[in-house]
PDB file of C-alpha atoms and ligand atoms in Angstrom:
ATOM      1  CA  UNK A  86     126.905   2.335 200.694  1.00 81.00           C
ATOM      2  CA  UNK A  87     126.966   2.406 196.791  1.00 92.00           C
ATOM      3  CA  UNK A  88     124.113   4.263 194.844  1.00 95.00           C
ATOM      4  CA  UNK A  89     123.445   3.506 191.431  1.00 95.00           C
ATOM      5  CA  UNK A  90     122.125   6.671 190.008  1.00 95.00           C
ATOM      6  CA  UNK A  91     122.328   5.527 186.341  1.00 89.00           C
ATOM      7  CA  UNK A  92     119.776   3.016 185.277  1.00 84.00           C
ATOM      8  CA  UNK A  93     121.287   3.128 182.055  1.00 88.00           C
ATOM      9  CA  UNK A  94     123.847   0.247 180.595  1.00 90.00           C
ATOM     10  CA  UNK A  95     125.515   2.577 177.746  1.00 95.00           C
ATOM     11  CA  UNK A  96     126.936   4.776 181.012  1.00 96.00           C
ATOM     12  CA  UNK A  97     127.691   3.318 184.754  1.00 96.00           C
ATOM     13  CA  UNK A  98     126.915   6.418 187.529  1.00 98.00           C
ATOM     14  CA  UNK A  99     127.392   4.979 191.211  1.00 98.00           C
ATOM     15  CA  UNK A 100     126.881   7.634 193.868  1.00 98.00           C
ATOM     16  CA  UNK A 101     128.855   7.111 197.482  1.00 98.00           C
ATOM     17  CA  UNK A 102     127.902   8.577 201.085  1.00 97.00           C
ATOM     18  CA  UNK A 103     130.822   8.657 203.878  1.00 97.00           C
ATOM     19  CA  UNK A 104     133.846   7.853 201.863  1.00 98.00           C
ATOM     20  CA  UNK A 105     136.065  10.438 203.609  1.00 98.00           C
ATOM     21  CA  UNK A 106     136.170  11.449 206.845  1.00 98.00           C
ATOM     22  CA  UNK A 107     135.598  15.552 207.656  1.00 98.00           C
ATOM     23  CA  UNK A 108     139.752  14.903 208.701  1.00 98.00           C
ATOM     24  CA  UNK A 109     140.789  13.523 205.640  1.00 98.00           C
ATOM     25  CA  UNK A 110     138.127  16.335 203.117  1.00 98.00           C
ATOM     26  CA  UNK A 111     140.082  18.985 205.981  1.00 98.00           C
ATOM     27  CA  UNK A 112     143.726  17.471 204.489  1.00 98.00           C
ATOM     28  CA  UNK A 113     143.184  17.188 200.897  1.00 97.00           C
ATOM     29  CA  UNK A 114     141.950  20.735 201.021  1.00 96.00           C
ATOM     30  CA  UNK A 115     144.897  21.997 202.966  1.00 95.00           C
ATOM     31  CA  UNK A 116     147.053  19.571 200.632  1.00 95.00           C
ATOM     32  CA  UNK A 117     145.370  21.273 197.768  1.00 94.00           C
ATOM     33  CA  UNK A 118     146.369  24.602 199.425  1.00 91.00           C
ATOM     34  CA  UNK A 119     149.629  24.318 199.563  1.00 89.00           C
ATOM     35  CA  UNK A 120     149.848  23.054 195.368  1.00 88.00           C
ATOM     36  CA  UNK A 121     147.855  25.545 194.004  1.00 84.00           C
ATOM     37  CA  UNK A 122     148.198  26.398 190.251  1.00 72.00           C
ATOM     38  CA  UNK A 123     145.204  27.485 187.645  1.00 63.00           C
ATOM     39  CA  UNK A 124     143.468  24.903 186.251  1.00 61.00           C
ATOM     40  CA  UNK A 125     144.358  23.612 182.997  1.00 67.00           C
ATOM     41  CA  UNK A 126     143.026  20.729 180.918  1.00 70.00           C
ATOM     42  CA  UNK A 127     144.922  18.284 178.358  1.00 72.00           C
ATOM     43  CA  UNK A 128     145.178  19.684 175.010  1.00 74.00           C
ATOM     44  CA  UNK A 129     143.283  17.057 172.707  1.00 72.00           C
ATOM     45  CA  UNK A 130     145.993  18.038 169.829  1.00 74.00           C
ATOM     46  CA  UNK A 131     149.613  18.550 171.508  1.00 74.00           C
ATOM     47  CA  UNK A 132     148.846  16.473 174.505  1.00 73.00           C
ATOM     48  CA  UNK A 133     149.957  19.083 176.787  1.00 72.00           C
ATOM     49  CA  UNK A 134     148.314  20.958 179.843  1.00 71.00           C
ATOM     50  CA  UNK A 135     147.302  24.274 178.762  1.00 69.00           C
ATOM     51  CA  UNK A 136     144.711  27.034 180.267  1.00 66.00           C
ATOM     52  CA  UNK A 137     140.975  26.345 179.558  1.00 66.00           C
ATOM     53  CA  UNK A 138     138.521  29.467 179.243  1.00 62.00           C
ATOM     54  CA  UNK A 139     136.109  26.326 180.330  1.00 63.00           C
ATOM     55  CA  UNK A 140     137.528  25.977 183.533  1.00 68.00           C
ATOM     56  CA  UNK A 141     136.856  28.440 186.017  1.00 67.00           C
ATOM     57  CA  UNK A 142     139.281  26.710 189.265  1.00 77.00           C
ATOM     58  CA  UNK A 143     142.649  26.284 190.270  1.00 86.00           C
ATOM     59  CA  UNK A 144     144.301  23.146 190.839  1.00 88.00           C
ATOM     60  CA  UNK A 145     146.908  21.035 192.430  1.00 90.00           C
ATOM     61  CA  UNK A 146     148.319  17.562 191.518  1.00 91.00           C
ATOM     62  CA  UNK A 147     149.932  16.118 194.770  1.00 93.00           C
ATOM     63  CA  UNK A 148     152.159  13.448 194.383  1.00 94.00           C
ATOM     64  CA  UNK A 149     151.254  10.655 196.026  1.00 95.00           C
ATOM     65  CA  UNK A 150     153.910   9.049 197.650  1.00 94.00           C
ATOM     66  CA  UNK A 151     154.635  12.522 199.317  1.00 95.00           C
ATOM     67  CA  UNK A 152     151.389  11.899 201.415  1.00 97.00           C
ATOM     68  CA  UNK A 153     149.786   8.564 203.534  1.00 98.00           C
ATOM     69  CA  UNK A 154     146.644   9.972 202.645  1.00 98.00           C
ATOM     70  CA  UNK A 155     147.057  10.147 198.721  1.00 98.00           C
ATOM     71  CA  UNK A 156     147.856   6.812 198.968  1.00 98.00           C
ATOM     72  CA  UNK A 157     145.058   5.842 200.829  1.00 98.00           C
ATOM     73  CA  UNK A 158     142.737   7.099 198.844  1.00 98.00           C
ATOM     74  CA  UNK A 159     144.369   5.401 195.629  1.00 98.00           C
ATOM     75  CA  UNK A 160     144.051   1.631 197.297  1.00 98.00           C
ATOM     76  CA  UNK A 161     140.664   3.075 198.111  1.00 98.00           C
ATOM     77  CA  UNK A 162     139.486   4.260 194.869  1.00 98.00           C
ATOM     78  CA  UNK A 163     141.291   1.113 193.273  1.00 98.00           C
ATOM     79  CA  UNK A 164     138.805  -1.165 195.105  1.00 97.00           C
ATOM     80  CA  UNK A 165     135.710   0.592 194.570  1.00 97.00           C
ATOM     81  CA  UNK A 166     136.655   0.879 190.723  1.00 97.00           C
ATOM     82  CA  UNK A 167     138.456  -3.278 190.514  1.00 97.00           C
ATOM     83  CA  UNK A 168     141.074  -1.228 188.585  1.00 98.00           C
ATOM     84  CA  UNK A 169     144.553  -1.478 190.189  1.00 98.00           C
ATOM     85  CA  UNK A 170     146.411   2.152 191.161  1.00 98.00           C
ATOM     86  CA  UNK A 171     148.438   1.806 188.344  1.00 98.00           C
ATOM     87  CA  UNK A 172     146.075   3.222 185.682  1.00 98.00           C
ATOM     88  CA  UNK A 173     145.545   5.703 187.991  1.00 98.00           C
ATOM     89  CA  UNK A 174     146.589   9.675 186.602  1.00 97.00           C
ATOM     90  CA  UNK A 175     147.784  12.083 189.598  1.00 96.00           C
ATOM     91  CA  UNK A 176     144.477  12.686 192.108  1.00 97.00           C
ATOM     92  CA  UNK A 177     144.070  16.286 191.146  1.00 96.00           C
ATOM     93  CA  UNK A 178     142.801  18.636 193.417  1.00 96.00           C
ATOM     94  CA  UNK A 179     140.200  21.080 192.464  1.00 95.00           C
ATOM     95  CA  UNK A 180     139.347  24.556 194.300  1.00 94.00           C
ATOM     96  CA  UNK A 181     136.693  26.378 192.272  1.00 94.00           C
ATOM     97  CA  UNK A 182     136.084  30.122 193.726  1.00 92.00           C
ATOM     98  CA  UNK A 183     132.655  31.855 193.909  1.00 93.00           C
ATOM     99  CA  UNK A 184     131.587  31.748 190.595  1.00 93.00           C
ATOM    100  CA  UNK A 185     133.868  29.139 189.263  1.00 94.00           C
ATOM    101  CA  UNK A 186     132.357  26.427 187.215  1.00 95.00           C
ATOM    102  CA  UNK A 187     133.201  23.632 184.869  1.00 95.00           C
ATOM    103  CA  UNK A 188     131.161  24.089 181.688  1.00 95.00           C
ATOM    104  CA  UNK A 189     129.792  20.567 180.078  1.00 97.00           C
ATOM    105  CA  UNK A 190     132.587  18.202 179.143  1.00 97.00           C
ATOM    106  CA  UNK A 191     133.783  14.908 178.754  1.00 98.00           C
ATOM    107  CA  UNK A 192     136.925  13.685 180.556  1.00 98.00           C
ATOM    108  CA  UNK A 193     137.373  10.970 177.840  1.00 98.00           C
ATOM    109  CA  UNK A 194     139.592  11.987 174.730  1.00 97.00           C
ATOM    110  CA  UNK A 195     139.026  11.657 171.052  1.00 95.00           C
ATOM    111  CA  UNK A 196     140.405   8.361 169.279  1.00 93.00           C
ATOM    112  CA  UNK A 197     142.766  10.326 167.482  1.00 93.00           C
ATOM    113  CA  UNK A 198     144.265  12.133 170.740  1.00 94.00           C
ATOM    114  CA  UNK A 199     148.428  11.586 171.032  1.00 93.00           C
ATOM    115  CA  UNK A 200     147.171  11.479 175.320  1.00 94.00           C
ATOM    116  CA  UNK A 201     145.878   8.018 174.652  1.00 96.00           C
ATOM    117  CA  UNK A 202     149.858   7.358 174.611  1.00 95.00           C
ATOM    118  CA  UNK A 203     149.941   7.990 178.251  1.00 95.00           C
ATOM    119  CA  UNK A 204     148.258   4.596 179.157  1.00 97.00           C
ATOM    120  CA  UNK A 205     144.928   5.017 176.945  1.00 97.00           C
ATOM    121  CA  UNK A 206     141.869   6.857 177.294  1.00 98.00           C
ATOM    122  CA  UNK A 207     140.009   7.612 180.958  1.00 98.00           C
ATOM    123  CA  UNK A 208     137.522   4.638 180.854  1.00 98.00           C
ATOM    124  CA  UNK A 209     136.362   6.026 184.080  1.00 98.00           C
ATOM    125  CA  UNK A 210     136.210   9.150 186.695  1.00 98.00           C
ATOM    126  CA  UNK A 211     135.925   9.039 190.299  1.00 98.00           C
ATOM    127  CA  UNK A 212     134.836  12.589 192.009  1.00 98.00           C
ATOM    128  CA  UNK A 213     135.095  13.201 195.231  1.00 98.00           C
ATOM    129  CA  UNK A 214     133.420  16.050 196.990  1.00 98.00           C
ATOM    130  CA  UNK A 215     135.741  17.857 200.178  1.00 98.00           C
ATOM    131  CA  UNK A 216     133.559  20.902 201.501  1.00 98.00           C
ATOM    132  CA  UNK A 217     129.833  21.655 201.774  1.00 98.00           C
ATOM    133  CA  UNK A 218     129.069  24.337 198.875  1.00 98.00           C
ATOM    134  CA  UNK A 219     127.154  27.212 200.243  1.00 98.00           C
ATOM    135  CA  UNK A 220     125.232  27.666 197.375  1.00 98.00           C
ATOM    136  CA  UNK A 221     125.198  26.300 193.709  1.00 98.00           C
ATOM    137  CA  UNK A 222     128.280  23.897 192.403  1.00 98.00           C
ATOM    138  CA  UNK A 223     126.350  20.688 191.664  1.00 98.00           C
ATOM    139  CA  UNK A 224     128.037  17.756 188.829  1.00 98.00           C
ATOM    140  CA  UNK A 225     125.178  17.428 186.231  1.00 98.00           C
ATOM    141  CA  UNK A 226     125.002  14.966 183.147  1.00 98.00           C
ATOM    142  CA  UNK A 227     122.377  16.881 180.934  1.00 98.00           C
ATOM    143  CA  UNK A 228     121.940  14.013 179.067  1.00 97.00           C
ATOM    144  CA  UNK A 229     121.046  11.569 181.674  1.00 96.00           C
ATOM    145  CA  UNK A 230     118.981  14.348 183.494  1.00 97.00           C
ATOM    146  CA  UNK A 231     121.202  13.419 186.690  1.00 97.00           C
ATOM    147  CA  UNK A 232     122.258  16.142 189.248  1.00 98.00           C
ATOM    148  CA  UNK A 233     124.595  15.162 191.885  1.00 98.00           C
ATOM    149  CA  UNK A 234     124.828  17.527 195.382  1.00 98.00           C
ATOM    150  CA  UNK A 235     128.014  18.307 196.233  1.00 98.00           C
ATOM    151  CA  UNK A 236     127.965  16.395 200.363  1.00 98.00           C
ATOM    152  CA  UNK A 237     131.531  16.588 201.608  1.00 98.00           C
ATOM    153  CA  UNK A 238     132.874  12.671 202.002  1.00 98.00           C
ATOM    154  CA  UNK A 239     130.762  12.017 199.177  1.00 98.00           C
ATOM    155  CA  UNK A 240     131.643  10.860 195.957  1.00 98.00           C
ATOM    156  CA  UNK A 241     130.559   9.437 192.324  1.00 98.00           C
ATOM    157  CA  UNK A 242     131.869   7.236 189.859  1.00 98.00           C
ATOM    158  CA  UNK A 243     131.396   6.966 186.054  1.00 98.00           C
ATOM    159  CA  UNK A 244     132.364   5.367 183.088  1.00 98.00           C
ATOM    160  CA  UNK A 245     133.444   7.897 180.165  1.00 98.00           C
ATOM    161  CA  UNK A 246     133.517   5.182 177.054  1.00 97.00           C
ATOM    162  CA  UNK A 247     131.252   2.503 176.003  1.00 96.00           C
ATOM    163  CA  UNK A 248     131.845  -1.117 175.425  1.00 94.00           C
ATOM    164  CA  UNK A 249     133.997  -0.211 172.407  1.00 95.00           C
ATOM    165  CA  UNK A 250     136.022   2.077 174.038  1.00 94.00           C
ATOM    166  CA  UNK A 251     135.279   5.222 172.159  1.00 96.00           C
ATOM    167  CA  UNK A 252     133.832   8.147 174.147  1.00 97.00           C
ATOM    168  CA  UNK A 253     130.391   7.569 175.186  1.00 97.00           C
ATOM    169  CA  UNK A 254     128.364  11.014 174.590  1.00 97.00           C
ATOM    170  CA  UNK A 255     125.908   9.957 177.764  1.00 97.00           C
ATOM    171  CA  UNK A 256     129.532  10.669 179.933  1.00 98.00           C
ATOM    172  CA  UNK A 257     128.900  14.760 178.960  1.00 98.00           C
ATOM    173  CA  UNK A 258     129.083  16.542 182.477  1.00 98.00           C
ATOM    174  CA  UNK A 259     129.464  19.665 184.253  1.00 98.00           C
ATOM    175  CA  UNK A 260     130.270  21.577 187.131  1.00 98.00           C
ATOM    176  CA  UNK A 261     127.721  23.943 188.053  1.00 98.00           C
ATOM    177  CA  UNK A 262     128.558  27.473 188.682  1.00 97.00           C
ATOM    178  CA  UNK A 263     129.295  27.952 192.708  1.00 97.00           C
ATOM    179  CA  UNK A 264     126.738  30.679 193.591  1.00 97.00           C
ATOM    180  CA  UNK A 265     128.097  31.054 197.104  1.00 97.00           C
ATOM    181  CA  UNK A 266     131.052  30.206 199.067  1.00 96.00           C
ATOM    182  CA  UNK A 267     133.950  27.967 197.120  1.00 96.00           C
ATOM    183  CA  UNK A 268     133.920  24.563 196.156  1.00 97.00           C
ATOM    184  CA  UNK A 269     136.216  21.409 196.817  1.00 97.00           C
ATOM    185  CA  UNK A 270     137.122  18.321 194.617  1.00 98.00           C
ATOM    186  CA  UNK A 271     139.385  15.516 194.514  1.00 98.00           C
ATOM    187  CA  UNK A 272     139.132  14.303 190.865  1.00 98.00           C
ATOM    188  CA  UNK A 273     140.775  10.975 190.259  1.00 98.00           C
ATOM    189  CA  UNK A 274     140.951  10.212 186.071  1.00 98.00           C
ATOM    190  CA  UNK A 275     141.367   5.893 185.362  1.00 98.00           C
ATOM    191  CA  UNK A 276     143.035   5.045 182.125  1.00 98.00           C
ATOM    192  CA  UNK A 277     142.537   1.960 180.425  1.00 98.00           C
ATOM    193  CA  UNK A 278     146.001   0.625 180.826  1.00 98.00           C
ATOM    194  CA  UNK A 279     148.869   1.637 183.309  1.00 98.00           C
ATOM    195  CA  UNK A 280     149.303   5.166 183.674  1.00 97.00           C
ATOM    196  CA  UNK A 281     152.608   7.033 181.840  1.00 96.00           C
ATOM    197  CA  UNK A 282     153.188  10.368 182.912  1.00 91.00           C
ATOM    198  CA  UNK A 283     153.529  12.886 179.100  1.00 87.00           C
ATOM    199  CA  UNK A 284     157.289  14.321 179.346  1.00 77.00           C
ATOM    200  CA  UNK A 285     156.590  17.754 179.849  1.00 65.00           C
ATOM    201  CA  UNK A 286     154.652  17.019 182.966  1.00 56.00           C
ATOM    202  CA  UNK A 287     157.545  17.625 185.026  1.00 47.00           C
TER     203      UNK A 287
HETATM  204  O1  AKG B 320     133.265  20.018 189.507  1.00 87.73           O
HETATM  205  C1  AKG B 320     132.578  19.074 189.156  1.00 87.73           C
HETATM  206  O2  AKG B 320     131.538  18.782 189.743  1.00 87.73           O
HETATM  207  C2  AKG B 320     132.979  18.267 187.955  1.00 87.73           C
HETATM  208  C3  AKG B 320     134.465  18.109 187.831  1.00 87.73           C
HETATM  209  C4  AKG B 320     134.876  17.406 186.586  1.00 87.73           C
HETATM  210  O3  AKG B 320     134.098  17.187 185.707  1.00 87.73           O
HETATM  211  C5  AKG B 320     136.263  16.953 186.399  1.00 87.73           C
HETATM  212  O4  AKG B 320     137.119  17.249 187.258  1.00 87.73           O
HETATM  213  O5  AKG B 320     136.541  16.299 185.373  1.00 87.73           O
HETATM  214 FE1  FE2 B 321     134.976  16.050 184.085  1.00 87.73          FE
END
């Protein structure tokens, strides 16, 4: 059942129990296995994936129609969100090792980015968590003082812009260090408009 964890209007935060079943966290993570590459985030100047020193994970993007379940989860995620699949960017598949972390961020761009190209900014983020974390490996928004437990099946969503469409500093977030054990995400980035792939994303 949906949570709202944000009693804020500039910034929408909806927390979900049960989403996934232990089955489908067990294949995403053996998915994300088998893609494996170190994470990288989209440069805010070139518009290209390169390594971030912020980023302490690797990564996979799946493609969805290789898999029932990737495809699942889009329809899924496109009903919880009333934004079709379309704007949807590749579910991306995050394993952060014992000490990985994600250090504060927002997933929305800059107005000036050339990734706004590829179907607009992310107007919204949908996180879902795969394994239990042993220790540490919480998402935080400092600003909104909220701290979300990584429960496997779980998952949040939240909106990254406000009602203008720029990036809404309230969105800033985080992935706590992982103090024990490794950590599993799903992260699934919404544009504002259909999603275009960038050229050199292969
Ligand atoms: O690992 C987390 O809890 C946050 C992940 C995140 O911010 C992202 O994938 O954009
Ligand atoms: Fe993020």
């Amino acid at each position: 059942m949906a949570q709202k964890l944000s009693h804020c209007d500039r910034i929408s935060l909806t927390h979900w129990a049960g989403l996934l079943t232990p089955q489908d966290c067990e294949q995403l993570i053996q998915i994300g296995r088998e893609h494996l590459q170190s994470a990288t985030v989209t440069d805010e100047k070139s518009g290209e994936s390169v390594p971030d020193r912020n980023r302490a994970s690797q990564m996979a993007w799946p493609k969805r129609e290789q898999y029932p379940l990737l495809q699942r989860i889009a329809e899924g995620v496109a009903q919880l969100t009333s934004i079709p699949v379309a704007c949807q960017e590749p579910l991306q598949i995050l394993r952060y090792p014992p000490g990985g972390e994600y250090k504060p961020h927002f997933d929305g761009f800059n107005a000036d980015s050339p990734t706004l190209r590829c179907g607009g900014n992310r107007q919204s983020t949908f996180i879902l968590y795969l394994n239990a974390v042993q220790g540490g490996g919480e998402t935080t928004f400092p600003e909104l003082g909220i701290t979300v437990f990584p429960l496997p099946g779980s998952g949040i969503l939240f909106s990254n812009l406000n009602a203008e469409g720029l990036r809404e500093p309230l969105s800033l977030h985080a992935g706590n260090p992982v103090t024990q054990g490794e950590k599993w995400i799903a992260t699934q980035w919404i544009r504002q408009r259909d999603y275009v792939a960038p050229r050199n994303s292969g």
